[in-house]
Short mmCIF file of C-alpha atoms and ligand atoms in Angstrom, two decimals:
data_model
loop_
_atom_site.label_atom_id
_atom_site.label_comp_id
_atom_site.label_asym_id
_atom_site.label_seq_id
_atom_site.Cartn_x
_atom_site.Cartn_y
_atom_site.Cartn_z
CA UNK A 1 -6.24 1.93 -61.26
CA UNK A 2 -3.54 1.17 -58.66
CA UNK A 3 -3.84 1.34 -54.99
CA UNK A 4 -1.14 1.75 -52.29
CA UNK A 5 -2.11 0.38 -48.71
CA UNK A 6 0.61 0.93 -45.88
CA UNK A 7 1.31 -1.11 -42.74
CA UNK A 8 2.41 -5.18 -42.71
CA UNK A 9 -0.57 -6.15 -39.97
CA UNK A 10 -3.71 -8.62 -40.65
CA UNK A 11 -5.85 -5.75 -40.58
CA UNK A 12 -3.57 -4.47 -43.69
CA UNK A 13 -3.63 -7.33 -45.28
CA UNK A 14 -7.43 -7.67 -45.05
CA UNK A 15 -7.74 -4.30 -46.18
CA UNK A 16 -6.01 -4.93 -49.58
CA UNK A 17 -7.64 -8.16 -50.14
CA UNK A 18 -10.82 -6.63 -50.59
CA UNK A 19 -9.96 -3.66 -52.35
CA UNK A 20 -8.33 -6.33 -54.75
CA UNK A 21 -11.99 -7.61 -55.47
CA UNK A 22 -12.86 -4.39 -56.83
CA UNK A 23 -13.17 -4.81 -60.80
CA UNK A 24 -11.46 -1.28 -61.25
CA UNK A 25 -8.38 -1.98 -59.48
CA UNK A 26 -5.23 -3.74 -61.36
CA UNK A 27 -3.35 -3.92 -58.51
CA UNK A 28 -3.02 -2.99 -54.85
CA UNK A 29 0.71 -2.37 -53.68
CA UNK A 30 1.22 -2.81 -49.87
CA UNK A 31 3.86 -1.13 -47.87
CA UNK A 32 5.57 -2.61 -46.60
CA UNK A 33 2.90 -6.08 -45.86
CA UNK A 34 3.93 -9.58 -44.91
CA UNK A 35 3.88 -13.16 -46.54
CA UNK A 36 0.38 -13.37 -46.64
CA UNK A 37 -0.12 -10.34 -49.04
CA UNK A 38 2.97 -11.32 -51.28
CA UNK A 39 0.83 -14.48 -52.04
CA UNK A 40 -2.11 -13.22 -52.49
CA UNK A 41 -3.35 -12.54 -56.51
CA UNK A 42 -3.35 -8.88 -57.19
CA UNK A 43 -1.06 -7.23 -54.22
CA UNK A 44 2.46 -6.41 -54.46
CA UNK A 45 4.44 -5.80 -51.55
CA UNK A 46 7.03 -2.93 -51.68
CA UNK A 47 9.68 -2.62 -49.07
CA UNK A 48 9.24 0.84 -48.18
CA UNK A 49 8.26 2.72 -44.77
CA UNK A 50 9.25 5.92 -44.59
CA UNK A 51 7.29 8.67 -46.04
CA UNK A 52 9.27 10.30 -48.21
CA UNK A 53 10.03 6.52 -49.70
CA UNK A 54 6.16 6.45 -49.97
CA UNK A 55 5.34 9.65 -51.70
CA UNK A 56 7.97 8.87 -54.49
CA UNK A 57 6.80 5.73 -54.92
CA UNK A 58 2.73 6.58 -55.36
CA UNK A 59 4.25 9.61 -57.78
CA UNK A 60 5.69 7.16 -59.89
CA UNK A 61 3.62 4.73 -59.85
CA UNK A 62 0.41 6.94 -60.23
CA UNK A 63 -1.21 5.46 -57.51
CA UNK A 64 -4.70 6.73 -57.27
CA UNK A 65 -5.56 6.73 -53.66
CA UNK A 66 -3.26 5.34 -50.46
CA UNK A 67 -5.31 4.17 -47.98
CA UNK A 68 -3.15 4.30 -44.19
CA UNK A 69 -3.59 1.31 -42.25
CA UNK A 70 -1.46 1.49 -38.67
CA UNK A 71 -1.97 4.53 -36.47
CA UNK A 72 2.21 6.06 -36.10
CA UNK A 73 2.32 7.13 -40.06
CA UNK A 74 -0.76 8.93 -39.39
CA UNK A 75 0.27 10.46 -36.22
CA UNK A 76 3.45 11.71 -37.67
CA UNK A 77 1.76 13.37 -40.44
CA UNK A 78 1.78 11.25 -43.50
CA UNK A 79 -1.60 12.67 -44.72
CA UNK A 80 -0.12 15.89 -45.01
CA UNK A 81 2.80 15.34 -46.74
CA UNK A 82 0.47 13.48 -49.64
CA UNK A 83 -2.18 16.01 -49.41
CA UNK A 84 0.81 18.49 -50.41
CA UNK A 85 2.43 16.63 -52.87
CA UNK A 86 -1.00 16.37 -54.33
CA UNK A 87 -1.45 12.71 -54.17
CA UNK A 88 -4.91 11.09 -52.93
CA UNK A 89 -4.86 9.62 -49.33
CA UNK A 90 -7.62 8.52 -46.81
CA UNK A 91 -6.69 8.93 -43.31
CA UNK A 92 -7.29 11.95 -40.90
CA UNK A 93 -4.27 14.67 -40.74
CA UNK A 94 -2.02 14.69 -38.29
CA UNK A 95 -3.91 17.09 -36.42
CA UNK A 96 -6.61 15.03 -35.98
CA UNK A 97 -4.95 11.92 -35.59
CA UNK A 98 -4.43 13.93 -32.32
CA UNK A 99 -7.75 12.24 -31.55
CA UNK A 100 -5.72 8.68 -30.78
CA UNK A 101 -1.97 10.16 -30.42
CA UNK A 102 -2.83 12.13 -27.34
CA UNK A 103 -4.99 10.93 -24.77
CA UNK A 104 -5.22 14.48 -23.14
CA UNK A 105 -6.08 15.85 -26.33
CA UNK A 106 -8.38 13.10 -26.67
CA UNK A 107 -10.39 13.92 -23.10
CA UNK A 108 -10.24 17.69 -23.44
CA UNK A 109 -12.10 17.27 -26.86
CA UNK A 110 -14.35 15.28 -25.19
CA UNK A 111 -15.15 17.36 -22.26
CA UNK A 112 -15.02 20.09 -24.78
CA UNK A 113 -18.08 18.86 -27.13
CA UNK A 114 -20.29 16.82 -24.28
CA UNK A 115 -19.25 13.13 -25.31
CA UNK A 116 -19.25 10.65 -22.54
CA UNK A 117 -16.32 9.26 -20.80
CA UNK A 118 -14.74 8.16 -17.70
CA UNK A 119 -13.78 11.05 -15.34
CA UNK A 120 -10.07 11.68 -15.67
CA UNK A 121 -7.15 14.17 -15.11
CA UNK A 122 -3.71 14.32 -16.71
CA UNK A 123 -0.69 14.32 -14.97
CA UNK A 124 3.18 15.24 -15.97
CA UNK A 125 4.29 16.00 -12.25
CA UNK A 126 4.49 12.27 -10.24
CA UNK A 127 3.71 13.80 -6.62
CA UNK A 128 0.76 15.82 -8.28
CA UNK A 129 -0.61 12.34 -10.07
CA UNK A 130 0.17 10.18 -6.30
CA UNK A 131 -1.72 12.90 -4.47
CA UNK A 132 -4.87 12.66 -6.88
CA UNK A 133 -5.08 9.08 -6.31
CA UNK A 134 -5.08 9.18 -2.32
CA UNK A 135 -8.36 10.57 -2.80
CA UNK A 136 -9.83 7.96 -5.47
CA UNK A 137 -10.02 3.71 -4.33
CA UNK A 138 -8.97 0.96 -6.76
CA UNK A 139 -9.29 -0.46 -9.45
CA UNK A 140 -8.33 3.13 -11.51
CA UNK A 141 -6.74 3.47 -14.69
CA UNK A 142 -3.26 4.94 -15.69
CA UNK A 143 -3.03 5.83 -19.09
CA UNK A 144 0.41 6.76 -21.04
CA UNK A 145 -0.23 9.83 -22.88
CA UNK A 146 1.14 9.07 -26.18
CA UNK A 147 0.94 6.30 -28.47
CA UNK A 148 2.79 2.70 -26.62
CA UNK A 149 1.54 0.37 -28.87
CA UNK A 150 -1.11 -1.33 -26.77
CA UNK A 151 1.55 -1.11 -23.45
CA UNK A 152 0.02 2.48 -22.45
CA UNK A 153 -2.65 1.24 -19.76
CA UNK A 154 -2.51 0.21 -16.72
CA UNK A 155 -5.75 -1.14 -14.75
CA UNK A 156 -4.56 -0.96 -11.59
CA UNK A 157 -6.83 -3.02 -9.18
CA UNK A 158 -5.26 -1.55 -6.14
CA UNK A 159 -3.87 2.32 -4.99
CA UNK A 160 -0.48 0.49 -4.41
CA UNK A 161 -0.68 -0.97 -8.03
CA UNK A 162 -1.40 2.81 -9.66
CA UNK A 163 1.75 4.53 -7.25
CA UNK A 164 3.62 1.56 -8.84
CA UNK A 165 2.14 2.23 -12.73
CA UNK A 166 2.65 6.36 -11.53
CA UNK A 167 5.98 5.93 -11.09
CA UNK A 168 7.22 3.29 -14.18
CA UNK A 169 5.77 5.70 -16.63
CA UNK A 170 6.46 9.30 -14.89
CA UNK A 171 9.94 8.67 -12.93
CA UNK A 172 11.38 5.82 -14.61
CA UNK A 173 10.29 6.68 -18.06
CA UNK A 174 9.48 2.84 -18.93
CA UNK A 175 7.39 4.12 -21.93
CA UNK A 176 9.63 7.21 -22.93
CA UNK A 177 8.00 9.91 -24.73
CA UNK A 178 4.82 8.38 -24.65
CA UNK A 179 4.33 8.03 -20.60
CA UNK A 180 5.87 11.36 -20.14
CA UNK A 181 2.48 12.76 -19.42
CA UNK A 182 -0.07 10.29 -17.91
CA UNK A 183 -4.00 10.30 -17.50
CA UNK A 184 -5.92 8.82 -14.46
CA UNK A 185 -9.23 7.85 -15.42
CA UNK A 186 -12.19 6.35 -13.45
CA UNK A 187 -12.80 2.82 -13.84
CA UNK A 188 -15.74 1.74 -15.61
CA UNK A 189 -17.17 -2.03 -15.30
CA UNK A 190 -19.58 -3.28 -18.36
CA UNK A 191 -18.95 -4.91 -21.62
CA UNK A 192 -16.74 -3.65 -24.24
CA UNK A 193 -17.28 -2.86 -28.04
CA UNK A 194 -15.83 -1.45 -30.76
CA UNK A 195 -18.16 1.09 -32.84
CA UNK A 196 -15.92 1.78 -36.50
CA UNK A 197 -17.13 4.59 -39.00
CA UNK A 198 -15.96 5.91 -42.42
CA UNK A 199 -15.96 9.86 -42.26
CA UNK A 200 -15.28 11.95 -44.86
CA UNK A 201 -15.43 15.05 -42.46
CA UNK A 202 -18.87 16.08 -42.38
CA UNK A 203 -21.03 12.81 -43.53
CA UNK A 204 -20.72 9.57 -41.33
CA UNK A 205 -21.00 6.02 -42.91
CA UNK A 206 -20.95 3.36 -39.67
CA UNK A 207 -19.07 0.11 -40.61
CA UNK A 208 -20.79 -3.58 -39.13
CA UNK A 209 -20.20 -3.76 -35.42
CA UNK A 210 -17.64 -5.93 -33.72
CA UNK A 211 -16.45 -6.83 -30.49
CA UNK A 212 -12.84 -7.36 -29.90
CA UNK A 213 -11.10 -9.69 -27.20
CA UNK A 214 -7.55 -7.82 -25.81
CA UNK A 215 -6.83 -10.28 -23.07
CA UNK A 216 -4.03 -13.13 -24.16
CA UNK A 217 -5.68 -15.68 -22.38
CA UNK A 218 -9.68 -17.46 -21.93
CA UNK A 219 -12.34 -16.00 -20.27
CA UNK A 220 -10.63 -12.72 -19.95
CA UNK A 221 -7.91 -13.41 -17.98
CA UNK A 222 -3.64 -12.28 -18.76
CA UNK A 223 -2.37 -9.61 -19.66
CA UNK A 224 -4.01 -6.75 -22.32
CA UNK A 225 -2.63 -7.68 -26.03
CA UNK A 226 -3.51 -5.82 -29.78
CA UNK A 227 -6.82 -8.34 -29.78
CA UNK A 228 -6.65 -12.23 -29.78
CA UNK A 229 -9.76 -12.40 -32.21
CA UNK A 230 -12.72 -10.42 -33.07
CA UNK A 231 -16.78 -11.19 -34.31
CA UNK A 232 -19.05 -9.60 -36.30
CA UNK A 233 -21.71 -8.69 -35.57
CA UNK A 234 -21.72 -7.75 -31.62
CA UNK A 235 -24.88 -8.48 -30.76
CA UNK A 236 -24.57 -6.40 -27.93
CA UNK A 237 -25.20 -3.06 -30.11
CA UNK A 238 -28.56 -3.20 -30.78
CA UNK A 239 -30.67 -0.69 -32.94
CA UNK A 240 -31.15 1.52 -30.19
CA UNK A 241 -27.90 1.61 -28.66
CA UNK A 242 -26.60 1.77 -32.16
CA UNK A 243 -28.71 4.96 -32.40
CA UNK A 244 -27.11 6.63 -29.58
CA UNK A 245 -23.82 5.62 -30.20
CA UNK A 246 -24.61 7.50 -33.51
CA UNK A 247 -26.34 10.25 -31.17
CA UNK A 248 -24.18 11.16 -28.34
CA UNK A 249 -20.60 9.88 -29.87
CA UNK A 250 -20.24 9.81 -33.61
CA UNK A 251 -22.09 12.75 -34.43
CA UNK A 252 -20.80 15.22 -31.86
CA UNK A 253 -17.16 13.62 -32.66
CA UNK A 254 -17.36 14.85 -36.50
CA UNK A 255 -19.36 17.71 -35.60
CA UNK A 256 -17.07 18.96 -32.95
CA UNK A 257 -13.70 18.42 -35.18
CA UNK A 258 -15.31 20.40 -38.40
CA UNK A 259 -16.05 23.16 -35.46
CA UNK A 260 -12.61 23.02 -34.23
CA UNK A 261 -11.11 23.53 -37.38
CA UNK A 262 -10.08 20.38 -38.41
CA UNK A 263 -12.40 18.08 -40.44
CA UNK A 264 -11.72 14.45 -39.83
CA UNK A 265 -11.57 12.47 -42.94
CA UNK A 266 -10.43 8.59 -42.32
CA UNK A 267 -12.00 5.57 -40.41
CA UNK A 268 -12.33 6.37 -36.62
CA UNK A 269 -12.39 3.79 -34.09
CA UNK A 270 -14.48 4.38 -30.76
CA UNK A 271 -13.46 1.80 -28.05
CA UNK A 272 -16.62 1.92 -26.25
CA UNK A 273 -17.60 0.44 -22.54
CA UNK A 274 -21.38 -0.48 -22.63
CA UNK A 275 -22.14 -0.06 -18.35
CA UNK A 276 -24.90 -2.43 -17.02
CA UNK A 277 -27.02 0.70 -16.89
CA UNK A 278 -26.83 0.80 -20.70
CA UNK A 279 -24.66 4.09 -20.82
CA UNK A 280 -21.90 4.08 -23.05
CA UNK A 281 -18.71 6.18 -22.84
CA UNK A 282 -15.78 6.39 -24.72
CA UNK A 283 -12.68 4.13 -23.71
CA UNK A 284 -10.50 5.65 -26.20
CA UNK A 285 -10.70 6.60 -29.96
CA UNK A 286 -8.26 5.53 -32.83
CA UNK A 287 -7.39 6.94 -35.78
CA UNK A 288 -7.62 3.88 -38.30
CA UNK A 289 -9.76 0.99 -38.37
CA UNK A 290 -9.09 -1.96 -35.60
CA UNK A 291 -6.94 -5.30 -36.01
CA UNK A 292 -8.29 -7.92 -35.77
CA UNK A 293 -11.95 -6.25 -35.97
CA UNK A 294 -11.17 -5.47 -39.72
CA UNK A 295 -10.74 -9.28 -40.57
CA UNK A 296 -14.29 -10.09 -39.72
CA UNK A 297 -15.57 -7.09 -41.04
CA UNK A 298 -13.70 -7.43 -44.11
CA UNK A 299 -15.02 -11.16 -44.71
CA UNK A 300 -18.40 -9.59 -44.46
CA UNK A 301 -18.10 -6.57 -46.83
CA UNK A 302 -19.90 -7.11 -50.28
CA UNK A 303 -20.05 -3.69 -51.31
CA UNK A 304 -16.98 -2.70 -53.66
CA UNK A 305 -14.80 -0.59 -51.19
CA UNK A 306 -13.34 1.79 -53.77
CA UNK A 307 -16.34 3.10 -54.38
CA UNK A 308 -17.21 3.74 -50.42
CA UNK A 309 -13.46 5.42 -50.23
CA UNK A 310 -14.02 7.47 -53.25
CA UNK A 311 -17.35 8.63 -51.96
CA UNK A 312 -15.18 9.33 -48.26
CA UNK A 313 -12.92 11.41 -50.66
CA UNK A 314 -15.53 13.64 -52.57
CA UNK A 315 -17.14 13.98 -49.13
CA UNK A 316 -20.16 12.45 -50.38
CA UNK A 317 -20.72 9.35 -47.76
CA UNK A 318 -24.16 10.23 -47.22
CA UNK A 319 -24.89 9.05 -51.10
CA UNK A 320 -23.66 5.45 -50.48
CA UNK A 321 -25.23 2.50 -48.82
CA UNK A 322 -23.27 0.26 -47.66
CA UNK A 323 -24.03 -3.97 -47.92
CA UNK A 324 -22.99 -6.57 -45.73
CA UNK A 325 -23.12 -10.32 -46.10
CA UNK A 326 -25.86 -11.11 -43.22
CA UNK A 327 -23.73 -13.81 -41.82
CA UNK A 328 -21.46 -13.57 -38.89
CA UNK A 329 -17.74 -13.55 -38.75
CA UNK A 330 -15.41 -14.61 -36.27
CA UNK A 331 -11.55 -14.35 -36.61
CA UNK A 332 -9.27 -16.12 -34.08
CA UNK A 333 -5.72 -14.87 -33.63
CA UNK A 334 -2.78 -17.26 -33.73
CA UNK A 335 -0.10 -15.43 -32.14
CA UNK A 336 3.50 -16.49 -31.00
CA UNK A 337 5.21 -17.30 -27.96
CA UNK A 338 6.20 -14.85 -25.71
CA UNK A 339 3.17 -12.75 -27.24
CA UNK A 340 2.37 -9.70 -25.70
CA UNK A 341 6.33 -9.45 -24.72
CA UNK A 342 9.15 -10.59 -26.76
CA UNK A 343 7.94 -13.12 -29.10
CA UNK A 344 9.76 -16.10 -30.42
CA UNK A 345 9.99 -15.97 -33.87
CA UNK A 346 11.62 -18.14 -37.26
CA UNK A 347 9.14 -20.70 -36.59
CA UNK A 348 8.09 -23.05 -39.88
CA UNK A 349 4.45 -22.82 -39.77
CA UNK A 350 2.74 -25.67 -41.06
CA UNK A 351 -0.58 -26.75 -42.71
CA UNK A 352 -0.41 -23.14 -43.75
CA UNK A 353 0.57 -23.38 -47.70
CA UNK A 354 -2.31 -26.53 -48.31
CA UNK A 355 -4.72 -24.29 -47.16
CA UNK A 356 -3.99 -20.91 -48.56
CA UNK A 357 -3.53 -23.00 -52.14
CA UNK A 358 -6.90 -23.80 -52.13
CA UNK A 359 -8.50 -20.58 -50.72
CA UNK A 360 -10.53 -18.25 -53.18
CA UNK A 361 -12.01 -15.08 -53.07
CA UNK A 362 -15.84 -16.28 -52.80
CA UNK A 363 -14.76 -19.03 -49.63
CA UNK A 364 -16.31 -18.43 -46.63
CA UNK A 365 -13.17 -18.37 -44.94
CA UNK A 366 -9.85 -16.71 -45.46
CA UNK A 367 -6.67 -16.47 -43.61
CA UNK A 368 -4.77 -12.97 -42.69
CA UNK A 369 -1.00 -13.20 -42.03
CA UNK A 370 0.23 -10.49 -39.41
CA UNK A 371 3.79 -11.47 -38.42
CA UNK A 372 4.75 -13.90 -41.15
CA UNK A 373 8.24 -14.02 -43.46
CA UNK A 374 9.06 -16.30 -46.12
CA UNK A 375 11.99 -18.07 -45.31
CA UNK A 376 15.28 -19.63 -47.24
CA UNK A 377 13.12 -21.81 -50.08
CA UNK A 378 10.88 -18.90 -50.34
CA UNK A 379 7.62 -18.95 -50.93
CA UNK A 380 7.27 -22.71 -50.18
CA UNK A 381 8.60 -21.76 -46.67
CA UNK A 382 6.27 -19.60 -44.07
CA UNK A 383 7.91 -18.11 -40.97
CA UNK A 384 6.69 -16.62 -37.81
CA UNK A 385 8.20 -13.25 -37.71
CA UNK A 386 6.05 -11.46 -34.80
CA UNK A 387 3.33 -11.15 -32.29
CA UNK A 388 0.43 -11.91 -33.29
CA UNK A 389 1.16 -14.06 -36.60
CA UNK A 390 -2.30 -15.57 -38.36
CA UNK A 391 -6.30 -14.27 -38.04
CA UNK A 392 -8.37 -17.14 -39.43
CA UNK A 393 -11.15 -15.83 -40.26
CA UNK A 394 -14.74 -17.28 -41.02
CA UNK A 395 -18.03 -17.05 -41.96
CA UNK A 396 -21.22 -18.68 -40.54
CA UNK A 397 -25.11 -18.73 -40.34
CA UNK A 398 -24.87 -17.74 -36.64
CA UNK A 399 -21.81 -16.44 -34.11
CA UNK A 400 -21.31 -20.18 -32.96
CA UNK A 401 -20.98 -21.72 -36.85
CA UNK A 402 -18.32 -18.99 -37.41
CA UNK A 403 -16.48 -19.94 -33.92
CA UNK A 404 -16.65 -24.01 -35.34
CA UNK A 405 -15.64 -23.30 -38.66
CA UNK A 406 -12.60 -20.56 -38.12
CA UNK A 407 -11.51 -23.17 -35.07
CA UNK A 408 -11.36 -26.21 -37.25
CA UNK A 409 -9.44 -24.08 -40.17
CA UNK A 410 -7.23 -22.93 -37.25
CA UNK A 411 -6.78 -27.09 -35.86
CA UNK A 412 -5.02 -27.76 -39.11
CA UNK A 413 -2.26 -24.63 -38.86
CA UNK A 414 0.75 -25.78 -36.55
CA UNK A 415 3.78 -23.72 -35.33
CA UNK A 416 5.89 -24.10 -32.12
CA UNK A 417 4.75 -22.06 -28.91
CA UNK A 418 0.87 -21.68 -30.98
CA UNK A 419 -0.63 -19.09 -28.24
CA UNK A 420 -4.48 -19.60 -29.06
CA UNK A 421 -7.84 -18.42 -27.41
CA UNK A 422 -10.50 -20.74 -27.25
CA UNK A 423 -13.55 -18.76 -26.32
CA UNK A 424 -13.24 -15.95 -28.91
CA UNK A 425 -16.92 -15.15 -29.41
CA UNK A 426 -18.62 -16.78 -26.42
CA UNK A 427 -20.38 -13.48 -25.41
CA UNK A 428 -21.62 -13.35 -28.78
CA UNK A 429 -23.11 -17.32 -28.79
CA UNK A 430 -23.50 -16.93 -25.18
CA UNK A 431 -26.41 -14.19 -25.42
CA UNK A 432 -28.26 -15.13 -28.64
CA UNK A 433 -27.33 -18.58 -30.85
CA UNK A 434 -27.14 -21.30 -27.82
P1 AMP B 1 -7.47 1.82 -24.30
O1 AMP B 1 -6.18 1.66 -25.05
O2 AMP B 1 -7.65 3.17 -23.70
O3 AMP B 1 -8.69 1.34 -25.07
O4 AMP B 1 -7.40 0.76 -23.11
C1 AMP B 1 -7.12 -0.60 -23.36
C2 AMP B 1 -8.08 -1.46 -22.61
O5 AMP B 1 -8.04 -1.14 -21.21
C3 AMP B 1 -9.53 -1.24 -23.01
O6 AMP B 1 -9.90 -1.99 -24.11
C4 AMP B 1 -10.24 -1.70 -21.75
O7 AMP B 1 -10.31 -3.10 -21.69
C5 AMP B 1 -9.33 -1.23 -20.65
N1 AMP B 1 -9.73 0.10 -20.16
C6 AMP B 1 -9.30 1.31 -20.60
N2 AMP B 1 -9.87 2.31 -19.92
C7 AMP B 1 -10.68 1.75 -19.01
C8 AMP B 1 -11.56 2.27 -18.00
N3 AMP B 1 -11.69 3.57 -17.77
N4 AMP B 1 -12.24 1.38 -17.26
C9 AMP B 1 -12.11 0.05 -17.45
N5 AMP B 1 -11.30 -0.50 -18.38
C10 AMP B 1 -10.59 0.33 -19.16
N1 LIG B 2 -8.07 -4.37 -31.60
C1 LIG B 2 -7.88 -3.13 -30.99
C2 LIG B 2 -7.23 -2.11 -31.80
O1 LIG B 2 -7.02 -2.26 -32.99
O2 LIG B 2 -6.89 -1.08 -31.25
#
């Protein structure tokens, strides 16, 4: 059978690469995807985007299931518009993409159903949202309402940093549609982790854990990007806090969609903050799995994923086990300059094609393009074309072999302006492999 996956991302990318392993699939097509799936064995890339493209395309082609990658398609309805047209897709409905799209939706079903978060209220009137915050002291937390493609939040450390964030999103409109309606939300301090599930709207089947690293620079510091590079597992989510994740957030979050209505069938994300008390509360939830967490998690997959998505699809989940290669994963993020703003881009990158010649399927390493374009002598010829442009991505016996090997894989890849962390998965080494 043939498999459509949409987006162009490394999460995408890593996505199709595994389904590609699957022994039933002849090829997976990916909408519209970058260099790095045009050169991998077994994908196809297809230049199309919009939906209506997308549903011609999987008619004619017979595609037997499309499996949604990025978060906007999903939030402006794709799922329904294939579910109508009769034509097999995994993601949640536009409805409950509501879950990521709308951050007051978000809390409201939260408060609604008992699932812990930060204390927040939503705001579309500015004097209303500057009076809250008199009462409150820094840091706090302005959120954009609507989807801003990792530009939505604001930690403000100081009052006179959130009137500032208040105003860019609510007078000046800075984020448009998106910041039109803002939430203010109680900072919380701890560590950070991101808990990803399969759901097929009743029956939850958690994916390995991972821990995610959004700030550009080492040791936590710059500004917030999409994530600079991601491990597998975090350590940090042990049995029993993987319990009550399960417990007090997974459950309740299935349960309390199928009671409002609106089953919700497609990977869900929950950004989680772990405090030192060992609480954990819901930073925000996403409608699709994470980039880069799905590298790492990918590399460590060695059950056949069509089979897991067509048990998601017959709403069978809880009939599956799911195996993972005990071995860590680390992926670092090569990203360009300019990165989280306006990056450079049409930058050769070299040491690329030597590498990815030689890679195979059973390696225990493999490298996801994000922003990358072939350029004049074609395939011989890898641009940057984006933000974040390369995950190398690796395998190891502990956290710290995973950091060494993905880092000397990443040594040998060159392009101008390389923006690089060093320390992706130091948490991870620093708690339990030093
Ligand atoms: P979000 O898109 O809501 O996950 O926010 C992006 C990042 O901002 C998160 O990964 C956290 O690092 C940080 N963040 C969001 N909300 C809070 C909060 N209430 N307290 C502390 N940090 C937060
Ligand atoms: N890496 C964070 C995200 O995908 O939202």
């Amino acid at each position: 059978m043939n498999l459509l996956v949409i987006g162009s991302g490394g999460r995408e990318h890593a996505l199709a690469w595994k389904l590609s392993q699957s022994s039933r699939i002849r090829k997976v097509y990916v909408a519209p995807g970058n260099a790095g799936t045009a050169l991998e064995p077994g994908l196809e890339n297809i230049p199309f985007t919009a939906i209506s493209d997308l549903v011609a395309f999987a008619q004619k082609e017979k595609i037997a299931l499309t499996v949604v990658g990025p978060e906007s398609p999903l939030a402006d309805g794709i799922v329904d518009v294939f579910d109508a047209a009769g034509l097999k897709i995994f993601g949640p409905t536009k409805k409950a993409a509501q879950l990521e799209a709308s951050k007051t939706f978000a809390k409201a079903f939260m408060q609604r159903h008992g699932i812990p978060t930060a204390a927040s209220a939503s705001f579309d009137n500015p004097s209303e949202a500057h009076h809250y915050i008199e009462q409150k002291e820094g840091p706090i937390v302005i959120k954009a309402d609507g989807l801003a493609a990792g530009k939505g939040v604001v930690i403000a450390m100081t009052l006179a940093d959130a009137h500032e964030a208040i105003d860019t999103m609510l007078i000046e409109n800075k984020l448009g549609e998106a910041g039109a309606r803002i939430l203010i939300e109680d900072y919380l301090e701890g560590e950070e982790a991101s808990f990803i599930v399969m759901s097929d709207g009743r029956n939850v089947l958690p994916l390995a854990t991972s821990q995610d690293h959004k700030r550009l620079l080492d040791n936590d510091k710059g500004p917030n990007t999409g994530g600079m590079g991601a491990y597998s597992p975090a350590q940090i989510v042990s049995p029993t806090l993987h319990a009550k994740i399960m417990r007090e957030i997974i459950t309740p979050t299935i349960q309390g969609m199928a009671r409002d209505g609106e089953l919700y069938t497609g990977f869900l994300y929950a950004g989680l903050m772990i405090t030192p008390k060992g609480e954990v509360k819901v930073l925000e939830f996403n409608c699709r799995l994470g980039d880069p967490e799905t590298q790492p998690i990918m590399l460590r997959l060695k059950s056949d994923l069509t089979i897991l998505l067509e048990h998601a699809m017959n709403r069978t989940l809880d009939k599956v086990e799911i195996e993972w290669d005990r071995r860590a994963a680390l992926g670092v993020v090569m990203a360009a300059e300019g990165y989280p703003g306006e990056p450079r881009k049409n930058d050769a990158i070299t040491g690329l094609a030597e590498i990815m010649i030689n890679q195979s399927s059973t390696d225990d390493f493999h490298i996801f393009h994000s922003g990358t374009v072939f350029g004049n002598q074609g395939k011989n010829e890898i641009l940057t074309a984006g933000g974040r442009i390369l995950c190398v991505t690796a395998l190891g016996e502990n956290i710290k072999l995973a950091h060494q090997r993905a880092y000397d894989i990443a040594s040998k890849i060159h392009f101008k302006g390389c923006q690089m962390r060093h320390d992706i998965g130091y948490k991870g080494i620093g708690n339990h492999d030093k």
